[in-house]
Coordinates of C-alpha atoms and ligand atoms in Angstrom, one line a residue:
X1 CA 107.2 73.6 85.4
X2 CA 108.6 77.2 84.5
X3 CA 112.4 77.8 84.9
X4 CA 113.1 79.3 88.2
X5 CA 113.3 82.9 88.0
X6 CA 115.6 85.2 89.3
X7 CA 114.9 88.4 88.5
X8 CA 117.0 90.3 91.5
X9 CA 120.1 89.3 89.5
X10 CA 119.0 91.4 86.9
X11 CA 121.2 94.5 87.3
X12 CA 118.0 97.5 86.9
X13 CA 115.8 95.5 88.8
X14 CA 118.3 95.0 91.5
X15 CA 119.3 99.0 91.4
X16 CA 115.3 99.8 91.6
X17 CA 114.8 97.2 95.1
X18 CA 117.7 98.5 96.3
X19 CA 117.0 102.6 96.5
X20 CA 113.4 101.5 97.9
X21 CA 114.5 99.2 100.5
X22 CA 117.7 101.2 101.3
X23 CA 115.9 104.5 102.4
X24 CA 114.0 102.6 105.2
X25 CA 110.7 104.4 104.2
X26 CA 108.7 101.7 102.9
X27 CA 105.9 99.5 102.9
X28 CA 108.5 96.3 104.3
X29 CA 110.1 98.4 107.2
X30 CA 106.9 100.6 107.8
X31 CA 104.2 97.3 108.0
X32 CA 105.1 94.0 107.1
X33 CA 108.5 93.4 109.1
X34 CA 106.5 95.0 112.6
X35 CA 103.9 92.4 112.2
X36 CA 106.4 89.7 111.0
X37 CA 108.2 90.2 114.4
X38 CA 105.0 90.1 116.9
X39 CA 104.3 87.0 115.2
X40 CA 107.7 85.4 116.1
X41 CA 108.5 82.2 118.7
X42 CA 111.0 82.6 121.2
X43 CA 114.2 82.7 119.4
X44 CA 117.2 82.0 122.0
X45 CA 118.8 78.6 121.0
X46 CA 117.4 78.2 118.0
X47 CA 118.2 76.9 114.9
X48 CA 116.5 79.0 111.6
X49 CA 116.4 78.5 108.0
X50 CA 115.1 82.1 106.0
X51 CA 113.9 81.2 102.6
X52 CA 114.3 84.0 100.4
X53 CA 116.4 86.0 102.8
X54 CA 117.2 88.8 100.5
X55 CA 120.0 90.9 102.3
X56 CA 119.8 89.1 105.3
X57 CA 118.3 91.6 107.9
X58 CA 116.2 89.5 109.2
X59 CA 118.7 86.7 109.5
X60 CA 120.9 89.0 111.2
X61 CA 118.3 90.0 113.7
X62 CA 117.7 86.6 114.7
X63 CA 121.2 86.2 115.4
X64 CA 120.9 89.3 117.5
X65 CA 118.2 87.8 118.8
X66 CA 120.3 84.9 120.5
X67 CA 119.5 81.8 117.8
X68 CA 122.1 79.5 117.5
X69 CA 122.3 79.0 114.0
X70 CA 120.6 81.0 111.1
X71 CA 120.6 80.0 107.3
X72 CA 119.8 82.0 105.1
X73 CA 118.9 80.9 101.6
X74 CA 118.0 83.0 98.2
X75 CA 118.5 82.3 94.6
X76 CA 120.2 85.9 93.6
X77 CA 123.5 86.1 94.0
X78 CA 123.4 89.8 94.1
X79 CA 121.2 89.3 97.4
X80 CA 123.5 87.0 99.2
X81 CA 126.9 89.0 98.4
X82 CA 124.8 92.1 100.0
X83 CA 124.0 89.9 103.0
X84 CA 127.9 88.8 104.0
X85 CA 128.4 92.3 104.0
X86 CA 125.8 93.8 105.4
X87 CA 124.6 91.9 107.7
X88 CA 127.5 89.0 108.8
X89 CA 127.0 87.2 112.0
X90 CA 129.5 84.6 113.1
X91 CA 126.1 82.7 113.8
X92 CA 124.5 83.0 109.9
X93 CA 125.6 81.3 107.2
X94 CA 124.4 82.7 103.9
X95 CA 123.5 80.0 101.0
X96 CA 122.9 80.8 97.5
X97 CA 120.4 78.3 96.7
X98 CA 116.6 78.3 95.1
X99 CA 113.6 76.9 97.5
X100 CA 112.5 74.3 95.0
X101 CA 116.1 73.1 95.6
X102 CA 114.6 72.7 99.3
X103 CA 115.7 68.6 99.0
X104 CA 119.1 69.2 98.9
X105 CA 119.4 70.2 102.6
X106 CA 120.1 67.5 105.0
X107 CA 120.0 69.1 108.4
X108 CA 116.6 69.8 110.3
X109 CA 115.4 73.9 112.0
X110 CA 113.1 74.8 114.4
X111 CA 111.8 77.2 112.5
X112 CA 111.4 78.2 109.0
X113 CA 110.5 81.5 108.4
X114 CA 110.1 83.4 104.6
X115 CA 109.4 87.3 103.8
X116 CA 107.4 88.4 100.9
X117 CA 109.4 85.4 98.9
X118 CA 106.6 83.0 98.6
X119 CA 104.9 84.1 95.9
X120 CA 107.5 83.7 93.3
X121 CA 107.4 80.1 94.2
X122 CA 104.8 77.7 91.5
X123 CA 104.5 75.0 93.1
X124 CA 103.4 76.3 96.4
X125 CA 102.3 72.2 97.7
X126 CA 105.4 70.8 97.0
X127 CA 107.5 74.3 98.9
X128 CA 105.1 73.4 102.6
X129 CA 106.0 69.7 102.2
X130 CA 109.9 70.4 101.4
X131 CA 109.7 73.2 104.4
X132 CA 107.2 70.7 106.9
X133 CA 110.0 67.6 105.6
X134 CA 112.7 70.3 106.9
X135 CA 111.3 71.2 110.3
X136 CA 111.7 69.4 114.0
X137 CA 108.5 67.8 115.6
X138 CA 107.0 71.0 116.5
X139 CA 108.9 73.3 114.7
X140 CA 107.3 76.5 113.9
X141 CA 106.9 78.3 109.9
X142 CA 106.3 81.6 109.2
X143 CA 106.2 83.2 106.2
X144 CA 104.5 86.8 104.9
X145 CA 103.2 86.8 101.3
X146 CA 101.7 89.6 99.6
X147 CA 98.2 89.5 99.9
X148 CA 95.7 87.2 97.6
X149 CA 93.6 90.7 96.9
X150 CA 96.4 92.7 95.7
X151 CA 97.5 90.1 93.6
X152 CA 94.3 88.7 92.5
X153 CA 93.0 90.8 89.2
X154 CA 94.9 90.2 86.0
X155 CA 95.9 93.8 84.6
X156 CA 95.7 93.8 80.3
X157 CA 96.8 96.9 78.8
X158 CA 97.6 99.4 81.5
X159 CA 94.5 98.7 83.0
X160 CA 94.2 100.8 86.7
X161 CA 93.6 98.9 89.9
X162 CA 90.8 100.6 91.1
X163 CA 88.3 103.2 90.4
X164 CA 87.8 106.6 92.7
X165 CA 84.0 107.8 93.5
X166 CA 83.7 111.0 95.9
X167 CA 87.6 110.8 96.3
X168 CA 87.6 107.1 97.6
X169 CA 89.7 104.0 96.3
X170 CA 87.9 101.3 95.3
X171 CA 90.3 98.2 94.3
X172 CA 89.5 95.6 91.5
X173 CA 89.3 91.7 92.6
X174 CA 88.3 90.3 89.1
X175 CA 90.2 86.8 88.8
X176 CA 90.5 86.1 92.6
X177 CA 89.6 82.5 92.4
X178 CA 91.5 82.5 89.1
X179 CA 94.8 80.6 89.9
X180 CA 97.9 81.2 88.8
X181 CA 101.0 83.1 87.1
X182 CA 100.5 86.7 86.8
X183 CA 102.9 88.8 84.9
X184 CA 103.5 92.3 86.0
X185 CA 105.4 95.2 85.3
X186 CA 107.8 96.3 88.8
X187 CA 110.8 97.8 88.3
X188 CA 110.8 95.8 85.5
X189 CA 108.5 94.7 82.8
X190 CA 107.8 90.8 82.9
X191 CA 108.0 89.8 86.7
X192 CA 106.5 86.5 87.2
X193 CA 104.5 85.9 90.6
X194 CA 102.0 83.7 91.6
X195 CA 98.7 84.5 92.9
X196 CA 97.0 82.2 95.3
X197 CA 93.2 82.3 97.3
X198 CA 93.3 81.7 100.8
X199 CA 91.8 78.3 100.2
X200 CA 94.9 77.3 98.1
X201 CA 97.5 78.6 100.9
X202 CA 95.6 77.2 103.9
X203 CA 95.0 73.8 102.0
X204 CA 98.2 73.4 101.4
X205 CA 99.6 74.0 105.3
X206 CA 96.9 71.3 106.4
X207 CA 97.7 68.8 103.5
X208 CA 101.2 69.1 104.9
X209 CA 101.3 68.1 108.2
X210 CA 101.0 71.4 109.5
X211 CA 98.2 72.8 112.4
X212 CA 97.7 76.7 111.8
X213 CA 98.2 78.7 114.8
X214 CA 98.2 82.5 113.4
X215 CA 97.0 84.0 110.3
X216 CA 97.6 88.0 110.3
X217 CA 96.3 90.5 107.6
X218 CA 98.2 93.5 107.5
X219 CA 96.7 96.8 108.2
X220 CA 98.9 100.4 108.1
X221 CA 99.1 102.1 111.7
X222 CA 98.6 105.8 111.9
X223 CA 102.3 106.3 112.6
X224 CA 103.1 105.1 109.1
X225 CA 100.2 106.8 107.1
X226 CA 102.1 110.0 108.9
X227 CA 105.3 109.1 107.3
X228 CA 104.0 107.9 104.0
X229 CA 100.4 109.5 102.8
X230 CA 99.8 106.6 100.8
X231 CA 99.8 104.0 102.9
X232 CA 96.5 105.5 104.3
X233 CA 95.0 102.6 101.1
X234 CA 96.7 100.0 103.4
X235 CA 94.4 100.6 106.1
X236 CA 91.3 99.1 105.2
X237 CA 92.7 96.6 102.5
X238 CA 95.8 94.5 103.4
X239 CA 98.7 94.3 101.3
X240 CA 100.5 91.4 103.1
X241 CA 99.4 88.1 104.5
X242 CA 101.3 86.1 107.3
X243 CA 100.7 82.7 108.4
X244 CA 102.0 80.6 111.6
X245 CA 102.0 76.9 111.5
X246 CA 103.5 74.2 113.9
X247 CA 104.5 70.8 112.6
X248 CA 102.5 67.8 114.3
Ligands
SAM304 C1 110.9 90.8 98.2 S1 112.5 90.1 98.4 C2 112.4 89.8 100.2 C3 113.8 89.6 100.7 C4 113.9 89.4 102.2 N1 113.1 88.3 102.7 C5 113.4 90.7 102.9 O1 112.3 90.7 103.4 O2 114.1 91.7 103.0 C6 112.2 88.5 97.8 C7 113.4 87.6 97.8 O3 113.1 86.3 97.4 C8 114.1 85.8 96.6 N2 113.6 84.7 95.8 C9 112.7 84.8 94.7 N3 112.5 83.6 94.2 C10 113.3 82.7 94.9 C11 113.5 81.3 94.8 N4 112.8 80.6 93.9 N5 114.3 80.7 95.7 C12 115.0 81.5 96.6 N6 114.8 82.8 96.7 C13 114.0 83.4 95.9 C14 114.6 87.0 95.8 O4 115.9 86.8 95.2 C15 114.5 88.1 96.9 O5 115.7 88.2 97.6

């Protein structure tokens, strides 16, 4: 097992993710968090855990929302002093904790929910059956990942991710059923994620107790293609991939 990573600590990496999630113009705001929240239970009364919460905006919205207790877990301590002060809520409590340190939490949620923190997690079995050990008899996960095809093809040397003919994209998908770490350069060099087939993320709901209700693939609308021209390659190839699971 690899040492847990925790590479929003690191002070350029942290500087980078915060001027391109700060502006509000991005990929998260724009496409994954709209679909995140269709995809959402009926919140009022409820009790929440957010693994990986980053700043905490979804936590707080929850709150907003009417749950009765949000926590919000991540490993970077840079993430969770952003979230008690950005977004507090008398109803959040803010943990600094890793999700393979899942075990140590005694009390039980009726949901779990997770954005785009999955895949920096190895041992992606073990992570559904802490989360399925952590949820109430029908208790409801959700979690957005980034999608198997966009992290599929290991890169060497600068390689490109796709090739253009007559002005169109097409995107590499060498590797897909390759397994595994990948290593790649974003805002930093040297970030380690984890690239999983679908087979490997369904299997591992199912092995865990867990029925599948919702399994979304994210595709950019027309109203964010108008604000940001590239996301028109997010229309017919998904970035993000959300999943919706009960416990049985
Ligand atoms: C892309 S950010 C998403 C943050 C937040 N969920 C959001 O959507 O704004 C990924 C988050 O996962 C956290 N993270 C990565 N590995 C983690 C781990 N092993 N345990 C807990 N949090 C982790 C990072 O520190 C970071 O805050």
């Amino acid at each position: 097992m690899e040492k847990i990573q925790n590479v929003y600590d690191n002070a350029d990496f942290f500087a980078e993710y915060k001027s391109m999630r700060d502006g509000k113009i991005n990929a998260n705001e724009l496409i994954e968090i709209p679909i995140m929240k269709q995809m959402l239970p009926e919140l009022e009364g409820k009790t929440i855990l957010d693994l990986g919460c980053g700043e905490g905006g979804m936590s707080q919205y929850f709150a907003e929302k009417g749950a009765k207790k949000v926590v919000g877990i991540d490993v970077s301590s840079n993430m969770i002093a952003s979230a008690n002060v950005q977004n507090k809520h008398q109803n959040v409590q803010y943990l600094q904790l890793a999700m393979e340190e899942l075990p140590t939490l005694t009390e039980k949620f009726d949901i779990v929910f997770s954005s785009l923190a999955f895949h920096y997690i190895e041992d992606f079995d073990l992570l559904i059956k802490n989360i399925s050990n952590l949820l109430n008899p029908n208790g409801i996960l959700i979690f957005s990942q980034e999608h198997p095809v966009t992290t599929a093809t290991i890169r060497v040397d600068g390689m490109a991710k796709y090739t253009e003919i007559d002005g169109k994209r097409y995107y590499f998908l060498s590797d897909y059923n390759n397994i595994g770490k990948r290593e790649i350069s974003w805002n930093i060099e040297g970030v380690v994620k984890y690239h999983r087939n679908f087979e490997v993320v369904i299997n591992a709901i199912a092995n865990a107790g867990l029925m599948i209700l919702e399994v979304r693939e994210s595709k950019a609308s027309p109203e964010a293609i108008k604000l940001v021209e590239k996301y028109k390659y997010q229309k017919d190839r998904p970035f993000f991939a959300f999943f919706k699971a009960k416990k049985i």
